[in-house]
PDB file of C-alpha atoms and ligand atoms in Angstrom:
ATOM      1  CA  MET A  79       7.790  -8.748  -7.380  1.00 97.00           C
ATOM      2  CA  TYR A  80       9.528 -11.856  -6.165  1.00 97.00           C
ATOM      3  CA  ILE A  81       8.845 -14.458  -3.517  1.00 97.00           C
ATOM      4  CA  SER A  82      10.863 -13.914  -0.349  1.00 97.00           C
ATOM      5  CA  GLU A  83      13.824 -16.281  -0.105  1.00 95.00           C
ATOM      6  CA  GLU A  84      13.128 -16.874   3.578  1.00 95.00           C
ATOM      7  CA  HIS A  85       9.321 -16.947   3.523  1.00 97.00           C
ATOM      8  CA  PRO A  86       7.422 -18.702   0.705  1.00 97.00           C
ATOM      9  CA  ASN A  87       4.169 -16.786   1.304  1.00 97.00           C
ATOM     10  CA  ILE A  88       5.691 -13.312   1.446  1.00 98.00           C
ATOM     11  CA  LEU A  89       6.328 -11.125  -1.607  1.00 98.00           C
ATOM     12  CA  GLN A  90       8.902  -8.381  -1.966  1.00 98.00           C
ATOM     13  CA  PHE A  91       9.451  -5.647  -4.557  1.00 98.00           C
ATOM     14  CA  ASP A  92      12.241  -5.949  -7.115  1.00 98.00           C
ATOM     15  CA  ILE A  93      12.512  -2.141  -7.169  1.00 98.00           C
ATOM     16  CA  PHE A  94      13.809  -2.175  -3.571  1.00 98.00           C
ATOM     17  CA  ARG A  95      15.915  -5.310  -3.969  1.00 96.00           C
ATOM     18  CA  ASP A  96      19.228  -3.504  -4.397  1.00 92.00           C
ATOM     19  CA  SER A  97      18.427  -0.938  -1.723  1.00 93.00           C
ATOM     20  CA  VAL A  98      20.656  -1.570   1.258  1.00 91.00           C
ATOM     21  CA  GLY A  99      19.120  -0.639   4.573  1.00 94.00           C
ATOM     22  CA  ILE A 100      15.424  -1.181   4.030  1.00 97.00           C
ATOM     23  CA  LEU A 101      13.000  -4.039   4.582  1.00 98.00           C
ATOM     24  CA  ASP A 102       9.879  -4.318   2.437  1.00 98.00           C
ATOM     25  CA  PHE A 103       7.195  -6.967   2.183  1.00 98.00           C
ATOM     26  CA  VAL A 104       3.681  -7.749   1.022  1.00 98.00           C
ATOM     27  CA  THR A 105       1.781 -10.483   2.828  1.00 98.00           C
ATOM     28  CA  THR A 106      -0.701 -12.916   1.274  1.00 97.00           C
ATOM     29  CA  SER A 107      -3.668 -14.788   2.727  1.00 96.00           C
ATOM     30  CA  LEU A 108      -1.304 -17.504   4.007  1.00 96.00           C
ATOM     31  CA  PRO A 109       1.066 -17.382   7.016  1.00 97.00           C
ATOM     32  CA  PRO A 110       4.669 -16.538   6.036  1.00 97.00           C
ATOM     33  CA  ASP A 111       5.979 -20.107   6.254  1.00 94.00           C
ATOM     34  CA  ASP A 112       2.905 -22.296   6.418  1.00 90.00           C
ATOM     35  CA  ASP A 113       0.302 -23.220   3.805  1.00 89.00           C
ATOM     36  CA  SER A 114      -2.415 -23.921   6.354  1.00 89.00           C
ATOM     37  CA  GLY A 115      -4.519 -21.335   8.136  1.00 88.00           C
ATOM     38  CA  ASP A 116      -5.181 -17.764   7.190  1.00 93.00           C
ATOM     39  CA  PHE A 117      -3.150 -14.611   7.563  1.00 97.00           C
ATOM     40  CA  ASN A 118      -5.650 -11.879   8.258  1.00 97.00           C
ATOM     41  CA  ILE A 119      -3.750  -8.976   9.781  1.00 96.00           C
ATOM     42  CA  GLY A 120      -6.710  -6.576   9.621  1.00 95.00           C
ATOM     43  CA  PHE A 121      -8.631  -5.063  12.521  1.00 94.00           C
ATOM     44  CA  ALA A 122     -11.856  -7.023  12.010  1.00 90.00           C
ATOM     45  CA  GLY A 123     -10.754 -10.461  13.075  1.00 84.00           C
ATOM     46  CA  GLY A 124     -10.158 -10.431  16.821  1.00 84.00           C
ATOM     47  CA  ASP A 125      -7.388 -12.356  18.528  1.00 88.00           C
ATOM     48  CA  GLY A 126      -6.511 -14.319  15.389  1.00 93.00           C
ATOM     49  CA  CYS A 127      -5.373 -11.113  13.720  1.00 96.00           C
ATOM     50  CA  VAL A 128      -3.158 -10.209  16.653  1.00 96.00           C
ATOM     51  CA  GLU A 129      -1.618 -13.693  16.552  1.00 96.00           C
ATOM     52  CA  ASN A 130      -0.985 -13.190  12.841  1.00 97.00           C
ATOM     53  CA  ARG A 131       0.666  -9.827  13.450  1.00 97.00           C
ATOM     54  CA  VAL A 132       2.919 -11.520  16.009  1.00 97.00           C
ATOM     55  CA  LYS A 133       3.773 -14.165  13.381  1.00 97.00           C
ATOM     56  CA  LEU A 134       4.580 -11.411  10.917  1.00 98.00           C
ATOM     57  CA  ALA A 135       6.873  -9.699  13.412  1.00 98.00           C
ATOM     58  CA  LEU A 136       8.666 -12.946  14.238  1.00 97.00           C
ATOM     59  CA  ALA A 137       9.146 -13.755  10.542  1.00 97.00           C
ATOM     60  CA  PHE A 138      11.343 -10.680  10.196  1.00 97.00           C
ATOM     61  CA  GLY A 139      12.900 -10.745  13.659  1.00 98.00           C
ATOM     62  CA  LEU A 140      10.873  -7.723  14.725  1.00 98.00           C
ATOM     63  CA  THR A 141       8.879  -6.868  17.834  1.00 98.00           C
ATOM     64  CA  PRO A 142       5.445  -5.219  18.146  1.00 98.00           C
ATOM     65  CA  GLU A 143       7.227  -1.934  18.914  1.00 98.00           C
ATOM     66  CA  ASN A 144       8.652  -1.897  15.399  1.00 98.00           C
ATOM     67  CA  PHE A 145       5.203  -1.573  13.807  1.00 98.00           C
ATOM     68  CA  VAL A 146       3.047   1.435  13.005  1.00 98.00           C
ATOM     69  CA  PHE A 147      -0.523   0.742  11.848  1.00 98.00           C
ATOM     70  CA  GLN A 148      -2.997   3.390  10.648  1.00 98.00           C
ATOM     71  CA  THR A 149      -6.801   3.211  10.587  1.00 96.00           C
ATOM     72  CA  GLN A 150      -7.295   4.249   6.909  1.00 96.00           C
ATOM     73  CA  ILE A 151     -10.323   6.345   5.966  1.00 97.00           C
ATOM     74  CA  HIS A 152      -9.965   6.765   2.160  1.00 96.00           C
ATOM     75  CA  LYS A 153      -8.576  10.312   2.378  1.00 97.00           C
ATOM     76  CA  THR A 154      -5.072  11.724   1.942  1.00 97.00           C
ATOM     77  CA  ASN A 155      -4.277  12.576   5.556  1.00 98.00           C
ATOM     78  CA  TYR A 156      -0.641  11.947   6.382  1.00 98.00           C
ATOM     79  CA  HIS A 157       1.369  11.350   9.527  1.00 98.00           C
ATOM     80  CA  PHE A 158       5.092  11.535  10.228  1.00 98.00           C
ATOM     81  CA  ALA A 159       5.787   8.485  12.344  1.00 98.00           C
ATOM     82  CA  THR A 160       8.212   8.890  15.243  1.00 98.00           C
ATOM     83  CA  ARG A 161       9.385   6.815  18.193  1.00 98.00           C
ATOM     84  CA  GLU A 162       6.236   7.895  20.045  1.00 98.00           C
ATOM     85  CA  ASP A 163       4.220   5.868  17.546  1.00 98.00           C
ATOM     86  CA  ALA A 164       6.173   2.645  18.091  1.00 98.00           C
ATOM     87  CA  GLY A 165       3.685  -0.233  18.273  1.00 98.00           C
ATOM     88  CA  ALA A 166       0.695   1.872  17.180  1.00 98.00           C
ATOM     89  CA  GLY A 167      -2.261  -0.360  16.343  1.00 97.00           C
ATOM     90  CA  PHE A 168      -0.347  -3.595  16.704  1.00 98.00           C
ATOM     91  CA  TYR A 169      -2.613  -4.978  19.418  1.00 96.00           C
ATOM     92  CA  MET A 170      -5.749  -2.909  18.881  1.00 93.00           C
ATOM     93  CA  LYS A 171      -7.255  -0.567  16.331  1.00 95.00           C
ATOM     94  CA  GLN A 172      -7.909   2.062  19.012  1.00 96.00           C
ATOM     95  CA  ASN A 173      -4.163   2.653  19.286  1.00 97.00           C
ATOM     96  CA  ALA A 174      -3.481   2.898  15.545  1.00 98.00           C
ATOM     97  CA  ILE A 175      -2.639   6.261  13.943  1.00 98.00           C
ATOM     98  CA  PRO A 176      -6.211   7.566  13.535  1.00 98.00           C
ATOM     99  CA  ASP A 177      -7.900   8.758  10.346  1.00 98.00           C
ATOM    100  CA  ASN A 178      -4.795   8.387   8.244  1.00 98.00           C
ATOM    101  CA  ASP A 179      -3.820   6.895   4.866  1.00 98.00           C
ATOM    102  CA  ILE A 180      -0.204   8.023   4.383  1.00 98.00           C
ATOM    103  CA  LEU A 181       2.554   7.120   6.842  1.00 98.00           C
ATOM    104  CA  ILE A 182       6.001   8.663   6.404  1.00 98.00           C
ATOM    105  CA  THR A 183       9.193   8.379   8.417  1.00 98.00           C
ATOM    106  CA  ASP A 184      12.934   8.970   8.263  1.00 98.00           C
ATOM    107  CA  GLN A 185      13.492   7.046  11.480  1.00 98.00           C
ATOM    108  CA  PRO A 186      14.971   3.532  11.418  1.00 98.00           C
ATOM    109  CA  GLY A 187      13.142   0.691  13.123  1.00 98.00           C
ATOM    110  CA  LEU A 188       9.590   1.821  12.366  1.00 98.00           C
ATOM    111  CA  CYS A 189       7.777  -0.571  10.032  1.00 98.00           C
ATOM    112  CA  LEU A 190       5.027   1.431   8.311  1.00 98.00           C
ATOM    113  CA  ILE A 191       2.002  -0.713   7.444  1.00 98.00           C
ATOM    114  CA  THR A 192      -0.785  -0.259   4.937  1.00 98.00           C
ATOM    115  CA  ARG A 193      -3.627  -2.821   4.989  1.00 98.00           C
ATOM    116  CA  SER A 194      -5.551  -3.832   1.898  1.00 97.00           C
ATOM    117  CA  ALA A 195      -8.239  -5.989   0.300  1.00 97.00           C
ATOM    118  CA  ASP A 196      -8.657  -4.634  -3.276  1.00 97.00           C
ATOM    119  CA  CYS A 197      -7.364  -1.131  -2.413  1.00 98.00           C
ATOM    120  CA  VAL A 198      -3.846  -0.366  -3.609  1.00 98.00           C
ATOM    121  CA  PRO A 199      -0.990  -0.702  -1.115  1.00 98.00           C
ATOM    122  CA  ILE A 200       1.917   1.527  -2.153  1.00 98.00           C
ATOM    123  CA  LEU A 201       5.425   1.738  -0.707  1.00 98.00           C
ATOM    124  CA  MET A 202       7.926   4.533  -1.428  1.00 98.00           C
ATOM    125  CA  TYR A 203      11.588   5.028  -0.707  1.00 98.00           C
ATOM    126  CA  ALA A 204      13.845   8.016  -1.248  1.00 98.00           C
ATOM    127  CA  PRO A 205      17.319   6.418  -0.964  1.00 97.00           C
ATOM    128  CA  LYS A 206      19.450   9.574  -0.648  1.00 97.00           C
ATOM    129  CA  GLN A 207      17.322  11.107   2.095  1.00 98.00           C
ATOM    130  CA  LYS A 208      16.504   7.705   3.633  1.00 98.00           C
ATOM    131  CA  VAL A 209      12.799   8.430   3.918  1.00 98.00           C
ATOM    132  CA  ILE A 210      10.006   5.906   3.430  1.00 98.00           C
ATOM    133  CA  ALA A 211       6.237   6.013   3.006  1.00 98.00           C
ATOM    134  CA  ALA A 212       3.393   3.499   3.125  1.00 98.00           C
ATOM    135  CA  ILE A 213       0.208   4.580   1.399  1.00 98.00           C
ATOM    136  CA  HIS A 214      -3.329   3.198   1.357  1.00 98.00           C
ATOM    137  CA  SER A 215      -5.000   4.195  -1.906  1.00 98.00           C
ATOM    138  CA  GLY A 216      -8.412   2.833  -2.766  1.00 97.00           C
ATOM    139  CA  ARG A 217     -10.766   4.440  -5.258  1.00 97.00           C
ATOM    140  CA  GLU A 218     -11.066   7.613  -3.203  1.00 97.00           C
ATOM    141  CA  GLY A 219      -7.348   7.678  -2.459  1.00 97.00           C
ATOM    142  CA  CYS A 220      -6.648   7.409  -6.186  1.00 97.00           C
ATOM    143  CA  ARG A 221      -9.226  10.074  -7.017  1.00 96.00           C
ATOM    144  CA  LEU A 222      -7.744  12.419  -4.407  1.00 96.00           C
ATOM    145  CA  GLY A 223      -4.135  11.605  -5.338  1.00 96.00           C
ATOM    146  CA  ALA A 224      -2.778   9.948  -2.196  1.00 98.00           C
ATOM    147  CA  ALA A 225       0.297   8.572  -3.988  1.00 98.00           C
ATOM    148  CA  PRO A 226       1.411  11.833  -5.658  1.00 97.00           C
ATOM    149  CA  LYS A 227       0.731  13.645  -2.382  1.00 98.00           C
ATOM    150  CA  ALA A 228       3.110  11.317  -0.546  1.00 98.00           C
ATOM    151  CA  ALA A 229       5.776  11.824  -3.217  1.00 98.00           C
ATOM    152  CA  GLN A 230       5.317  15.602  -2.996  1.00 98.00           C
ATOM    153  CA  ILE A 231       5.907  15.415   0.761  1.00 98.00           C
ATOM    154  CA  LEU A 232       9.108  13.402   0.240  1.00 98.00           C
ATOM    155  CA  HIS A 233      10.180  16.114  -2.195  1.00 98.00           C
ATOM    156  CA  HIS A 234       9.156  19.272  -0.330  1.00 98.00           C
ATOM    157  CA  LYS A 235       9.819  18.268   3.265  1.00 98.00           C
ATOM    158  CA  TYR A 236      12.839  16.027   2.825  1.00 98.00           C
ATOM    159  CA  GLY A 237      14.334  17.324  -0.431  1.00 98.00           C
ATOM    160  CA  ALA A 238      13.994  14.088  -2.377  1.00 98.00           C
ATOM    161  CA  ASP A 239      14.417  14.483  -6.133  1.00 98.00           C
ATOM    162  CA  PHE A 240      11.475  12.950  -7.998  1.00 98.00           C
ATOM    163  CA  ASN A 241      14.017  11.190 -10.224  1.00 98.00           C
ATOM    164  CA  ASP A 242      15.245   9.246  -7.205  1.00 98.00           C
ATOM    165  CA  ILE A 243      12.001   8.188  -5.526  1.00 98.00           C
ATOM    166  CA  LEU A 244      11.347   4.444  -5.856  1.00 98.00           C
ATOM    167  CA  VAL A 245       7.762   3.164  -5.806  1.00 98.00           C
ATOM    168  CA  GLY A 246       6.253  -0.286  -5.303  1.00 98.00           C
ATOM    169  CA  ILE A 247       2.578  -0.705  -6.186  1.00 98.00           C
ATOM    170  CA  GLY A 248       1.276  -3.870  -4.558  1.00 98.00           C
ATOM    171  CA  PRO A 249      -1.471  -6.358  -5.469  1.00 98.00           C
ATOM    172  CA  HIS A 250      -4.922  -4.773  -5.801  1.00 98.00           C
ATOM    173  CA  ILE A 251      -8.148  -5.225  -7.737  1.00 98.00           C
ATOM    174  CA  CYS A 252      -7.421  -5.013 -11.463  1.00 98.00           C
ATOM    175  CA  LYS A 253      -9.228  -2.869 -13.974  1.00 97.00           C
ATOM    176  CA  LYS A 254     -11.190  -5.801 -15.430  1.00 96.00           C
ATOM    177  CA  CYS A 255     -12.536  -6.810 -12.023  1.00 97.00           C
ATOM    178  CA  TYR A 256     -13.287  -3.286 -10.860  1.00 97.00           C
ATOM    179  CA  THR A 257     -16.602  -2.286 -12.425  1.00 97.00           C
ATOM    180  CA  VAL A 258     -18.715   0.566 -11.071  1.00 97.00           C
ATOM    181  CA  ASP A 259     -21.889   2.440 -12.062  1.00 97.00           C
ATOM    182  CA  LYS A 260     -21.942   5.700 -13.995  1.00 97.00           C
ATOM    183  CA  ASP A 261     -22.253   7.985 -10.967  1.00 97.00           C
ATOM    184  CA  CYS A 262     -19.233   6.382  -9.384  1.00 97.00           C
ATOM    185  CA  ALA A 263     -17.253   6.598 -12.642  1.00 96.00           C
ATOM    186  CA  ASP A 264     -18.189  10.266 -13.072  1.00 96.00           C
ATOM    187  CA  ASN A 265     -17.168  10.999  -9.511  1.00 96.00           C
ATOM    188  CA  TYR A 266     -13.820   9.274 -10.059  1.00 97.00           C
ATOM    189  CA  LEU A 267     -13.126  11.572 -12.992  1.00 95.00           C
ATOM    190  CA  SER A 268     -13.712  14.681 -10.863  1.00 92.00           C
ATOM    191  CA  ARG A 269     -10.075  14.773  -9.918  1.00 90.00           C
ATOM    192  CA  GLU A 270      -7.268  17.290  -9.817  1.00 82.00           C
ATOM    193  CA  TYR A 271      -4.732  15.376 -11.880  1.00 82.00           C
ATOM    194  CA  PHE A 272      -5.308  14.428 -15.481  1.00 83.00           C
ATOM    195  CA  ALA A 273      -4.723  10.786 -16.332  1.00 86.00           C
ATOM    196  CA  PRO A 274      -5.876   9.334 -19.671  1.00 89.00           C
ATOM    197  CA  ASN A 275      -8.024   6.231 -20.083  1.00 93.00           C
ATOM    198  CA  ILE A 276      -8.467   5.510 -16.394  1.00 96.00           C
ATOM    199  CA  VAL A 277     -12.223   4.990 -16.761  1.00 97.00           C
ATOM    200  CA  GLU A 278     -13.639   2.960 -19.641  1.00 96.00           C
ATOM    201  CA  PRO A 279     -17.077   1.605 -20.580  1.00 96.00           C
ATOM    202  CA  ALA A 280     -17.831  -2.007 -19.683  1.00 96.00           C
ATOM    203  CA  ASP A 281     -20.836  -4.313 -20.112  1.00 95.00           C
ATOM    204  CA  ASN A 282     -24.344  -3.474 -18.910  1.00 94.00           C
ATOM    205  CA  GLY A 283     -23.822   0.273 -18.633  1.00 96.00           C
ATOM    206  CA  GLN A 284     -21.023  -0.221 -16.138  1.00 97.00           C
ATOM    207  CA  PHE A 285     -17.538   1.290 -16.212  1.00 97.00           C
ATOM    208  CA  THR A 286     -14.109  -0.025 -15.254  1.00 98.00           C
ATOM    209  CA  ILE A 287     -11.721   1.963 -13.087  1.00 97.00           C
ATOM    210  CA  ASP A 288      -7.984   1.494 -13.568  1.00 98.00           C
ATOM    211  CA  MET A 289      -6.404   2.455 -10.252  1.00 98.00           C
ATOM    212  CA  LYS A 290      -2.944   1.280 -11.288  1.00 98.00           C
ATOM    213  CA  LYS A 291      -2.900   3.445 -14.403  1.00 97.00           C
ATOM    214  CA  THR A 292      -4.197   6.360 -12.334  1.00 97.00           C
ATOM    215  CA  ILE A 293      -1.360   6.079  -9.840  1.00 98.00           C
ATOM    216  CA  ILE A 294       1.364   5.575 -12.437  1.00 98.00           C
ATOM    217  CA  SER A 295       0.082   8.505 -14.527  1.00 97.00           C
ATOM    218  CA  ASP A 296      -0.090  10.772 -11.491  1.00 96.00           C
ATOM    219  CA  LEU A 297       3.405   9.868 -10.329  1.00 98.00           C
ATOM    220  CA  MET A 298       4.873  10.360 -13.798  1.00 97.00           C
ATOM    221  CA  HIS A 299       3.018  13.671 -14.048  1.00 96.00           C
ATOM    222  CA  ILE A 300       4.955  15.050 -11.083  1.00 96.00           C
ATOM    223  CA  GLY A 301       8.265  13.736 -12.412  1.00 98.00           C
ATOM    224  CA  ILE A 302       8.841  10.214 -11.142  1.00 98.00           C
ATOM    225  CA  PRO A 303      10.319   8.151 -14.012  1.00 98.00           C
ATOM    226  CA  LEU A 304       8.357   5.102 -15.148  1.00 98.00           C
ATOM    227  CA  GLY A 305      11.454   2.996 -14.508  1.00 98.00           C
ATOM    228  CA  ASN A 306      11.267   3.899 -10.804  1.00 98.00           C
ATOM    229  CA  ILE A 307       7.771   2.445 -10.480  1.00 98.00           C
ATOM    230  CA  GLU A 308       7.189  -1.278 -10.032  1.00 98.00           C
ATOM    231  CA  HIS A 309       3.620  -2.503 -10.204  1.00 98.00           C
ATOM    232  CA  SER A 310       2.334  -5.923  -9.258  1.00 97.00           C
ATOM    233  CA  GLU A 311       0.368  -7.818 -11.890  1.00 96.00           C
ATOM    234  CA  LEU A 312      -1.504  -9.703  -9.196  1.00 97.00           C
ATOM    235  CA  CYS A 313      -5.214  -8.981  -8.776  1.00 98.00           C
ATOM    236  CA  THR A 314      -6.677  -9.433  -5.319  1.00 98.00           C
ATOM    237  CA  LYS A 315     -10.061 -10.471  -6.727  1.00 97.00           C
ATOM    238  CA  HIS A 316      -9.237 -12.871  -9.522  1.00 93.00           C
ATOM    239  CA  HIS A 317      -6.173 -14.276  -7.781  1.00 91.00           C
ATOM    240  CA  ALA A 318      -8.278 -15.185  -4.765  1.00 84.00           C
ATOM    241  CA  PRO A 319      -7.737 -17.014  -2.474  1.00 87.00           C
ATOM    242  CA  SER A 320      -4.083 -15.902  -2.455  1.00 93.00           C
ATOM    243  CA  PHE A 321      -5.149 -12.440  -1.296  1.00 95.00           C
ATOM    244  CA  TYR A 322      -8.157 -10.894   0.394  1.00 96.00           C
ATOM    245  CA  SER A 323     -10.742  -9.095  -1.712  1.00 96.00           C
ATOM    246  CA  ALA A 324     -13.520  -6.861  -0.404  1.00 96.00           C
ATOM    247  CA  ARG A 325     -15.393  -7.493  -3.655  1.00 95.00           C
ATOM    248  CA  ASN A 326     -15.235 -11.210  -2.917  1.00 94.00           C
ATOM    249  CA  GLY A 327     -16.830 -10.476   0.449  1.00 94.00           C
ATOM    250  CA  ASP A 328     -13.693 -10.675   2.591  1.00 94.00           C
ATOM    251  CA  ASP A 329     -13.436  -8.466   5.642  1.00 94.00           C
ATOM    252  CA  ALA A 330      -9.901  -9.786   6.223  1.00 96.00           C
ATOM    253  CA  ARG A 331      -6.864  -7.786   5.143  1.00 97.00           C
ATOM    254  CA  PHE A 332      -3.333  -8.478   3.903  1.00 97.00           C
ATOM    255  CA  CYS A 333      -0.692  -5.775   4.246  1.00 98.00           C
ATOM    256  CA  ALA A 334       2.390  -4.137   2.825  1.00 98.00           C
ATOM    257  CA  GLY A 335       5.162  -2.862   5.064  1.00 98.00           C
ATOM    258  CA  ILE A 336       8.398  -0.913   4.739  1.00 98.00           C
ATOM    259  CA  MET A 337      11.080  -0.148   7.336  1.00 98.00           C
ATOM    260  CA  LEU A 338      14.451   1.586   7.448  1.00 98.00           C
ATOM    261  CA  LEU A 339      16.915  -0.793   9.080  1.00 97.00           C
TER     262      LEU A 339
HETATM  263 ZN1   ZN B 157      -8.812  -8.942 -11.513  1.00 89.32          ZN
END
C-alpha cells in the first residue's frame, strides 16, 4: 500500500494503482488531511461519525449520494448495488444495506464501503468487466469464505476470469495478535475450503488464527494468482492508534472504499 499523494492519512492499494477508472482508499484513525481529532466513520459514534463521513466525501470530491454502506453481520450475504442504493447508510445505519457483508457493482459513481476494526476489509476489481466489490471478512467471514464467494460472483455473474481479478486486503488484526481458545479455533477449522496452517498453537492453551493466510489460500484455490493479491502488513491492534481495533476496546471503525469513476 502507499500513502495517498493528496491525503497524508489515507492509504491506497498498489495493486489498483495502474487501474484507470477506479478510486480506492483505506482510511486510518486520523482525518484525511489533519493529524488532530479522530476519524471514526462507524455507526456507533453519533454525529461525529456523520461529520467524518462528510469529510471523507469532500476529500475525494464526492457527495453522500456516491456512498453505499452495509450493516455487516459476519455472514456472506451479498448485494448488487444500484442507483437506488445511492447514499445508503451515509447518514444513518437504518438506511444502510441491511444484513450484508459483500457489496458488488458494475455501476460508476457508487463508492462501496466496508467498515473494520480488526476484521479484514477486502476490495476487488475485475478490470475487463469493470466490476468492483467491497467485502467485510472477520473470523466468521473468513471461515465461511466471504472473499472467495465474492470472486466467484464476479466470475459467474459477470464473466470475470480469475486470472484477471485484482484483490486488495487491507489492514486487519495480524496472526500474532489474534489468539482464541480451543473451541473457537476448532470452529474456525470447520470450513469448506482447505487452507494449510491457518490455525496454530500459541501460549497458555490458546491458538492463533491467520485470517490473511486464509483469504489468500482460498483465493488462490479458486484460481486467482498470488501476484493479483496485495495484502497490507499493517496490524490494526499492534499498530494502534493508527487504526481502530476491537481487541483494543475500540467501538470506532475505519473503512475501505472502492468506486468506478
Ligand atoms: Zn498484530
